[in-house]
Coordinates of C-alpha atoms in Angstrom, one line a residue:
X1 CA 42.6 -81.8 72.6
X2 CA 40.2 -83.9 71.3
X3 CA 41.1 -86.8 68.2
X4 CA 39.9 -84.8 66.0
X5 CA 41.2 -81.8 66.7
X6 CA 44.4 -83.2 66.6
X7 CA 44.1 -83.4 62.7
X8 CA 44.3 -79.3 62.4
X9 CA 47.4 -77.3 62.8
X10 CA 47.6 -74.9 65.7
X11 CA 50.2 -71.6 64.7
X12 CA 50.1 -70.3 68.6
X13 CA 49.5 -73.2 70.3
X14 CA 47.7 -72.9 73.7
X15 CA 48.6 -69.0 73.7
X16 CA 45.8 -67.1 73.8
X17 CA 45.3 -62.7 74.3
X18 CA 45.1 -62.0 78.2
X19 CA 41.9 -60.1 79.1
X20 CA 41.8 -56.7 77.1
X21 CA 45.3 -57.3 75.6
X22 CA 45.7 -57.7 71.5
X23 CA 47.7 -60.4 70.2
X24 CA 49.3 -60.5 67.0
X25 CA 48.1 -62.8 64.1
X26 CA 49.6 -61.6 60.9
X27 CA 51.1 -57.8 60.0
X28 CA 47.9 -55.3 60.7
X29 CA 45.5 -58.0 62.5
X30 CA 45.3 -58.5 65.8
X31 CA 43.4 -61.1 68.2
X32 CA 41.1 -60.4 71.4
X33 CA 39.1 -62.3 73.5
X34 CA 35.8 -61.2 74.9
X35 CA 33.8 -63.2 78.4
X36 CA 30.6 -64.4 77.3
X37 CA 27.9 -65.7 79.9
X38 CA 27.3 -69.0 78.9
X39 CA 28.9 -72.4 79.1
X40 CA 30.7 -71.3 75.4
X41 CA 32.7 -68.9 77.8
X42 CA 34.1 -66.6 74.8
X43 CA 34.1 -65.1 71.7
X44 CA 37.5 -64.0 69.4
X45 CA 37.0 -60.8 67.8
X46 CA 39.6 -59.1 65.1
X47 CA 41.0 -55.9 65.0
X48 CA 42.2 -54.8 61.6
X49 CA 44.5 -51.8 61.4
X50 CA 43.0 -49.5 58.7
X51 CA 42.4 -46.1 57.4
X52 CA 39.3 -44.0 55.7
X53 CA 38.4 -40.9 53.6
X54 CA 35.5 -39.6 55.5
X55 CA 35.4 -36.7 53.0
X56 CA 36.7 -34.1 55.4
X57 CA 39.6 -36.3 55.7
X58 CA 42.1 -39.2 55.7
X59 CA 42.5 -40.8 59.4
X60 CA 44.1 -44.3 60.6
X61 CA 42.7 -46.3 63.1
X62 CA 41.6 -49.5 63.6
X63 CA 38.6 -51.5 62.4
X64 CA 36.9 -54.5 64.5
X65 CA 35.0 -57.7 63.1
X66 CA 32.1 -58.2 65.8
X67 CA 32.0 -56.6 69.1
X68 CA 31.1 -59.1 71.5
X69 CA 27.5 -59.2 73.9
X70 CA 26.6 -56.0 75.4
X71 CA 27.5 -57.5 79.3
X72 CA 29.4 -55.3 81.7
X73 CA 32.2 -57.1 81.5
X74 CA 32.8 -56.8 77.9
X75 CA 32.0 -53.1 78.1
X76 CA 34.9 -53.4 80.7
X77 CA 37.7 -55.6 78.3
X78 CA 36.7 -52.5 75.5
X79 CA 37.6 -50.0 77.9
X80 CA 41.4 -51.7 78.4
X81 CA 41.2 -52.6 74.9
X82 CA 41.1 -48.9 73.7
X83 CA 43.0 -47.1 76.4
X84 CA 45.8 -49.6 76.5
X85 CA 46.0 -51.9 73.4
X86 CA 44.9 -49.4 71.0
X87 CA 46.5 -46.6 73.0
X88 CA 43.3 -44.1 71.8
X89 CA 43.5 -44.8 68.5
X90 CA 39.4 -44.6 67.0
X91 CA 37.6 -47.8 65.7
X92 CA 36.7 -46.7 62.0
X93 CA 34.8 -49.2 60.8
X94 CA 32.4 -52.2 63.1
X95 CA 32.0 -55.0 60.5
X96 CA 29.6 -57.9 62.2
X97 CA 29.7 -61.2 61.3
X98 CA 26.1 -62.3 61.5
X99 CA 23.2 -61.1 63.8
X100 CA 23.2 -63.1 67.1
X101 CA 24.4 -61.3 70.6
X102 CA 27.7 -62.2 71.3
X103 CA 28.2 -60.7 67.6
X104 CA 26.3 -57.6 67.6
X105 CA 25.9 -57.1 70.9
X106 CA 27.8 -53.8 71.5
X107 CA 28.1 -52.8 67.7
X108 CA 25.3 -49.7 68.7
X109 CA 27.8 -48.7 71.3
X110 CA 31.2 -48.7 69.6
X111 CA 30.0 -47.2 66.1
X112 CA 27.9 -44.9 67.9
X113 CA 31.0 -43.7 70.5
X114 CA 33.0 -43.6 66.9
X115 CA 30.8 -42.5 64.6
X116 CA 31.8 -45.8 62.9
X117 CA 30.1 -47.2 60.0
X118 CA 28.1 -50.4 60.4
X119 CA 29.0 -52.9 58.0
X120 CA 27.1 -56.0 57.6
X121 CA 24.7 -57.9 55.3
X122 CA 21.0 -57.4 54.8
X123 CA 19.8 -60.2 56.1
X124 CA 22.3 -60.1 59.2
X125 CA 21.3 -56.3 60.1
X126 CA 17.7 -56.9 58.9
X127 CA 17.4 -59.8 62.0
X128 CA 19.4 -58.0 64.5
X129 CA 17.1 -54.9 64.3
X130 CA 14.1 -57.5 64.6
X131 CA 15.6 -59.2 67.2
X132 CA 16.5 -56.3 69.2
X133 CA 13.2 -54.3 68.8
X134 CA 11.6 -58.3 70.7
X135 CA 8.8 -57.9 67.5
X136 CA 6.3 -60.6 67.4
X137 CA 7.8 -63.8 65.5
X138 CA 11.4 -63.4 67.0
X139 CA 10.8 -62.8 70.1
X140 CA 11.2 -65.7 73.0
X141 CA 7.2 -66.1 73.7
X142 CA 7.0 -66.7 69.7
X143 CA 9.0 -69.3 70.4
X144 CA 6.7 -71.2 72.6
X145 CA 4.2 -72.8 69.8
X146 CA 6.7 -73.6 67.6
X147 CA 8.3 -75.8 70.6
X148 CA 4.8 -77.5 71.6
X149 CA 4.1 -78.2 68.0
X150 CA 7.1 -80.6 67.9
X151 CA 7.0 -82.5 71.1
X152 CA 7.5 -79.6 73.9
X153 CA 4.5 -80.6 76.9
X154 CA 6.9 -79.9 79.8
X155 CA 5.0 -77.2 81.6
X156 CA 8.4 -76.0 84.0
X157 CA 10.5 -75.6 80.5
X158 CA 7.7 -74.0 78.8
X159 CA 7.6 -71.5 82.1
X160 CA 11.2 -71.1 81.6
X161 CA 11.3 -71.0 77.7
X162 CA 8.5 -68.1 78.8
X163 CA 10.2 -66.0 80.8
X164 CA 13.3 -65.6 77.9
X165 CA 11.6 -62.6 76.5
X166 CA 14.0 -60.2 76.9
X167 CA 16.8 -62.3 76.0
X168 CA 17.7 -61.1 72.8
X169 CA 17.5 -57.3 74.0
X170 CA 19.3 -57.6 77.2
X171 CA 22.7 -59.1 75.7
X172 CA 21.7 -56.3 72.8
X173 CA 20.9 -52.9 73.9
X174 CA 20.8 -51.0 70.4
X175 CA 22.0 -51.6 66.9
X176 CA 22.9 -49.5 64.8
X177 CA 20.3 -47.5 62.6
X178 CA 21.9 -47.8 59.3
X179 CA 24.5 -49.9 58.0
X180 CA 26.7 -50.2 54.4
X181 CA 26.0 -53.6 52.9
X182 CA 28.2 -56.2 52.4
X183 CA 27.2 -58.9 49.7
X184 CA 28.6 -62.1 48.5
X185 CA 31.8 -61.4 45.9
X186 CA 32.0 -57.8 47.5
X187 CA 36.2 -57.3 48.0
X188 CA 36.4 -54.5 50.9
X189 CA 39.6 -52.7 51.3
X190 CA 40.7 -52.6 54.6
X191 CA 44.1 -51.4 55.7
X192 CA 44.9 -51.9 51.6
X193 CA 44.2 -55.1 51.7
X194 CA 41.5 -56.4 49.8
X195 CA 38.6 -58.6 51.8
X196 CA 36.2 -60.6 50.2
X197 CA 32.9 -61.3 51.5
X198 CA 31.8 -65.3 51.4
X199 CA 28.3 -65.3 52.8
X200 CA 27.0 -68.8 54.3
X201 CA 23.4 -69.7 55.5
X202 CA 21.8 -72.0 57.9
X203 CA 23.4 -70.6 61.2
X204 CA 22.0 -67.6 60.4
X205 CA 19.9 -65.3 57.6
X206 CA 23.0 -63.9 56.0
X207 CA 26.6 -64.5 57.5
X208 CA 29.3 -62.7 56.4
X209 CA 33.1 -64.5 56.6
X210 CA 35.9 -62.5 55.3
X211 CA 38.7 -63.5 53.1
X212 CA 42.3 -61.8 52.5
X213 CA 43.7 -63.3 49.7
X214 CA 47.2 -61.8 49.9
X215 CA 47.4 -63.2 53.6
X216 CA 45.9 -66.5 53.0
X217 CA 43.5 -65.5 55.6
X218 CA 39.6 -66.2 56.7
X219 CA 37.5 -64.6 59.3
X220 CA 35.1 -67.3 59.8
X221 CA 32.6 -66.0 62.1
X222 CA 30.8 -69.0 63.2
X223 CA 30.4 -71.1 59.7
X224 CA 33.9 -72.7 60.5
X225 CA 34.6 -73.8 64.2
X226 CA 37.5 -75.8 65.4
X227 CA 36.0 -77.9 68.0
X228 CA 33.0 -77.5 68.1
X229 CA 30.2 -77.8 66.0
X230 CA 28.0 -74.6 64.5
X231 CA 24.3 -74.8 65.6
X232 CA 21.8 -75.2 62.9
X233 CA 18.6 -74.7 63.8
X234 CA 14.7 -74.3 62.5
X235 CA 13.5 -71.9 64.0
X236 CA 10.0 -70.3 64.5
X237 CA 10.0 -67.4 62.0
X238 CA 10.8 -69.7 59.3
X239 CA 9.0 -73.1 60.4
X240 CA 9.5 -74.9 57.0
X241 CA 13.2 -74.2 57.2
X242 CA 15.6 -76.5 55.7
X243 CA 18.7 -74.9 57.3
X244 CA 21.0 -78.0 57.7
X245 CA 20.4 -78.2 53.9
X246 CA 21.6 -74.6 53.3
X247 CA 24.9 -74.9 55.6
X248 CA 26.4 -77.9 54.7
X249 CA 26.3 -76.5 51.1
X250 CA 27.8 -73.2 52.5
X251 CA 30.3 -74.9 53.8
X252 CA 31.4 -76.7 50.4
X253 CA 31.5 -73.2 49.1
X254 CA 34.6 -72.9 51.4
X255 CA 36.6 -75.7 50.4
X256 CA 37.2 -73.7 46.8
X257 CA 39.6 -72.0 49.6
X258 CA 43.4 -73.1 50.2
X259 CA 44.1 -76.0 52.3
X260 CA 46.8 -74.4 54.4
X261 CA 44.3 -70.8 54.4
X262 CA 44.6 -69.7 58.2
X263 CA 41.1 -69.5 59.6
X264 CA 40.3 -67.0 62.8
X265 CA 36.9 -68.3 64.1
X266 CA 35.0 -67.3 66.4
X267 CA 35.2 -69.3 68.9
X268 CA 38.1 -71.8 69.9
X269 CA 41.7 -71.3 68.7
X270 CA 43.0 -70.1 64.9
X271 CA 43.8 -73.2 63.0
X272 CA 45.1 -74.2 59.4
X273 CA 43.5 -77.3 57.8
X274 CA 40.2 -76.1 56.8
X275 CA 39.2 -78.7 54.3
X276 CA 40.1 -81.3 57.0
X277 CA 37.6 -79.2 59.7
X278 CA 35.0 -79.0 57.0
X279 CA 35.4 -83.0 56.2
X280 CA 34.9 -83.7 60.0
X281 CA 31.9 -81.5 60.2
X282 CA 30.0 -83.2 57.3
X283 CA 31.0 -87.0 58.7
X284 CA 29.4 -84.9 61.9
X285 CA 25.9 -84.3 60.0
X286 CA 26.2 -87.7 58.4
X287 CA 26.5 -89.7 61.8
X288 CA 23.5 -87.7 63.3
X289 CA 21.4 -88.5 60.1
X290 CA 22.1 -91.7 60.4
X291 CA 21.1 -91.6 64.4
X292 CA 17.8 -89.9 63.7
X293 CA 16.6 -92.2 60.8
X294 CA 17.4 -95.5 63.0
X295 CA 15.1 -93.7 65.2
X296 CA 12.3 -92.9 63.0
X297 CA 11.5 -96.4 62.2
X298 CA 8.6 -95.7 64.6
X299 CA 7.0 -91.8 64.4
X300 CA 9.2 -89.5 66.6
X301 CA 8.8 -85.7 67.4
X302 CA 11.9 -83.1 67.3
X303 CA 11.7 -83.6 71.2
X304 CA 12.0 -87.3 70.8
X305 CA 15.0 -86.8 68.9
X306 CA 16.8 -84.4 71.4
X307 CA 18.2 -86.9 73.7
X308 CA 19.6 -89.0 70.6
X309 CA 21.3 -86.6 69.6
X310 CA 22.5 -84.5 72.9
X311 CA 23.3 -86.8 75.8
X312 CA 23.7 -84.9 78.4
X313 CA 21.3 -82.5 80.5
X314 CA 19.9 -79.6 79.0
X315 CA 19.0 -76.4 80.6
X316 CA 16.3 -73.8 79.1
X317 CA 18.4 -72.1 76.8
X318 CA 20.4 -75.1 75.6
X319 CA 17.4 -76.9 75.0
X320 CA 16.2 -74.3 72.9
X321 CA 19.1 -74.3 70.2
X322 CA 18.9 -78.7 70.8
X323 CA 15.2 -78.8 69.4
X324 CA 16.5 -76.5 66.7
X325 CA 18.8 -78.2 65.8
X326 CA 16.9 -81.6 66.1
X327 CA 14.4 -80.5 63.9
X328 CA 16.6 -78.9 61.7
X329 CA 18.7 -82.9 60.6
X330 CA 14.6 -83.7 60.5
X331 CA 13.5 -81.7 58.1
X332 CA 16.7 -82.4 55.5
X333 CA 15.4 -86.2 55.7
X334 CA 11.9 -84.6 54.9
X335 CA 13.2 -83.0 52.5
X336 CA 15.1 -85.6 51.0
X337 CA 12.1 -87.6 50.7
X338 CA 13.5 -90.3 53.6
X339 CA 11.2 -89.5 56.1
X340 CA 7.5 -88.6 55.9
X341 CA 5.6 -85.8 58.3
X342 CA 2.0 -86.0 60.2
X343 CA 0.4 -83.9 62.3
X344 CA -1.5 -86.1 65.2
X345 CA -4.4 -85.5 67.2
X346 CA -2.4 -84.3 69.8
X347 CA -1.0 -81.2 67.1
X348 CA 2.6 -82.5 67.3
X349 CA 4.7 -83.0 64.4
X350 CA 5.9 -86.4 64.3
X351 CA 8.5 -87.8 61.3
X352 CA 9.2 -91.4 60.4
X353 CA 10.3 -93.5 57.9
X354 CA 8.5 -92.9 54.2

């Protein structure tokens, strides 16, 4: 455990759900834990017992916030999950967080096996359907003049940046077709309990946390993250983007939340002290503000920045979300006026010091 995780309270401890097993977090709400193929090995998805009118009639079952990356071996953990921990009992309802795989990934396949509604926002299903279908401005070759314009010349991790085309489709097979909306303010009754929707930006178009008032409860999705911190990023179908902007003031929206609230995220462990977490996450995006305008006092590119601000070797797909989020602490200084932005004879986008 790091210092600073050290300042949050941990209500299970170490104890976390064995593969395809559910674990109890409150009355009604249950925790699993899905593999995920990268070097963040997992993602925590809730299962929220619940029941529906579908107008013929009135069944109980279960409802699920995210559904993990479509791999085998989360198609796998469902399997036990259903047959075992929910001993055949249907999923009514697949709410998704926000749009990206490990989130979405196999919400075509469960509502679709359940004849489950869909429930996310606009902006979340809008992206994922994008994203899925690879259209032009989302999909991984798009990707490749946004990178050279800020700094990218390496011609192996362009090749490699390249060859990420199906990336997006392959960890999502399908999405669902139609969805109900969630909005900001929108209280969802699940189980009889009422939800409320707390959308956040700058991770992603529209994100979607959840919060239970009567349990002092908050499905975070990714806006709120233990250890580690959310990835902010500009990315190429919104070039301009002032994303770091937009989270941080998400974020703030949070703390109008208890203290002591007990926050399921997505990743990591569920933890109390969320004002705390949100404290050390803007000290975060302070200290790497601070890094990047000590750096501009001569003109630097997003690639420039990189190392600064990840010190450790990148592969393809890290570096990808690095430059992202490199550019994205850029573009608040530019923004805020601290640093100014050229375009050189070379085409890259260089910031320094205004």
């Amino acid at each position: 455990m790091n210092p600073l995780e050290a300042q949050l309270d941990y209500p299970f401890g170490d104890t976390i759900p064995a593969p395809g097993a559910l674990q109890t977090v409150a009355p009604g709400l249950a925790w699993i834990r899905m593999p995920l193929p990268f070097a963040l090995d997992h993602i925590n998805l809730w299962l929220l017992a619940d029941d529906l009118d579908d107008g013929a009639a009135r069944r109980s079952g279960w409802s699920v916030v995210d559904s993990g990356a479509g791999t085998d071996a989360t198609r796998a953990a469902w399997e036990q999950v259903l047959a075992e921990g929910l001993q055949g009992a249907p999923l009514l309802r697949v709410f998704a967080t926000h749009c990206h795989p490990d989130h979405v990934g196999l919400s075509g396949w469960l509502a679709g096996r359940f004849d489950a509604p869909f429930c996310t926002t606009a902006g979340e299903f809008g992206f994922a359907r994008m994203m899925a279908a690879a259209l032009p401005g989302v999909d991984g070759p798009s990707a490749i003049p946004h990178f050279e314009r800020h700094g990218l010349t390496d011609p192996s991790m362009l090749e490699q940046m390249r060859s990420r085309r199906n990336y997006y489709p392959s960890l999502v097979p399908s999405v669902p077709e139609a969805y109900t909306r969630l909005q900001d303010g929108d209280v969802v009754s699940i189980g009889g309990r009422g939800w409320r929707v707390i959308t956040g930006f700058g991770h992603s178009p529209e994100h979607a946390s959840l919060y239970c008032e009567e349990l002092n409860i908050l499905i975070s999705g990714d806006m709120v993250l233990p250890r580690i911190s959310t990835n902010v990023s500009v990315f190429a179908v919104e070039p301009e983007g002032n994303p770091l902007q937009r989270y941080l003031d998400s974020i703030g929206n949070l703390t109008k939340l208890p203290e002591d609230t007990l926050v399921l995220p997505s990743h990591g462990k569920p933890f109390r002290g969320l004002h705390t977490r949100i404290a050390q996450l803007r000290e975060h995006h302070a200290a790497r503000l601070a890094e990047v305008v000590t750096a501009c006092t001569t003109p630097r590119s997003a690639v420039d920045i990189v190392p600064i601000m990840f010190r450790r070797q990148l592969d393809a797909h890290q570096l990808s979300f690095a430059l992202g989020e490199a550019l994205a602490h850029l573009h608040k200084l530019w923004y805020d006026g601290i640093l100014r932005r050229t375009k050189d004879a070379d085409g890259i986008m260089r910031f320094q010091l205004a």
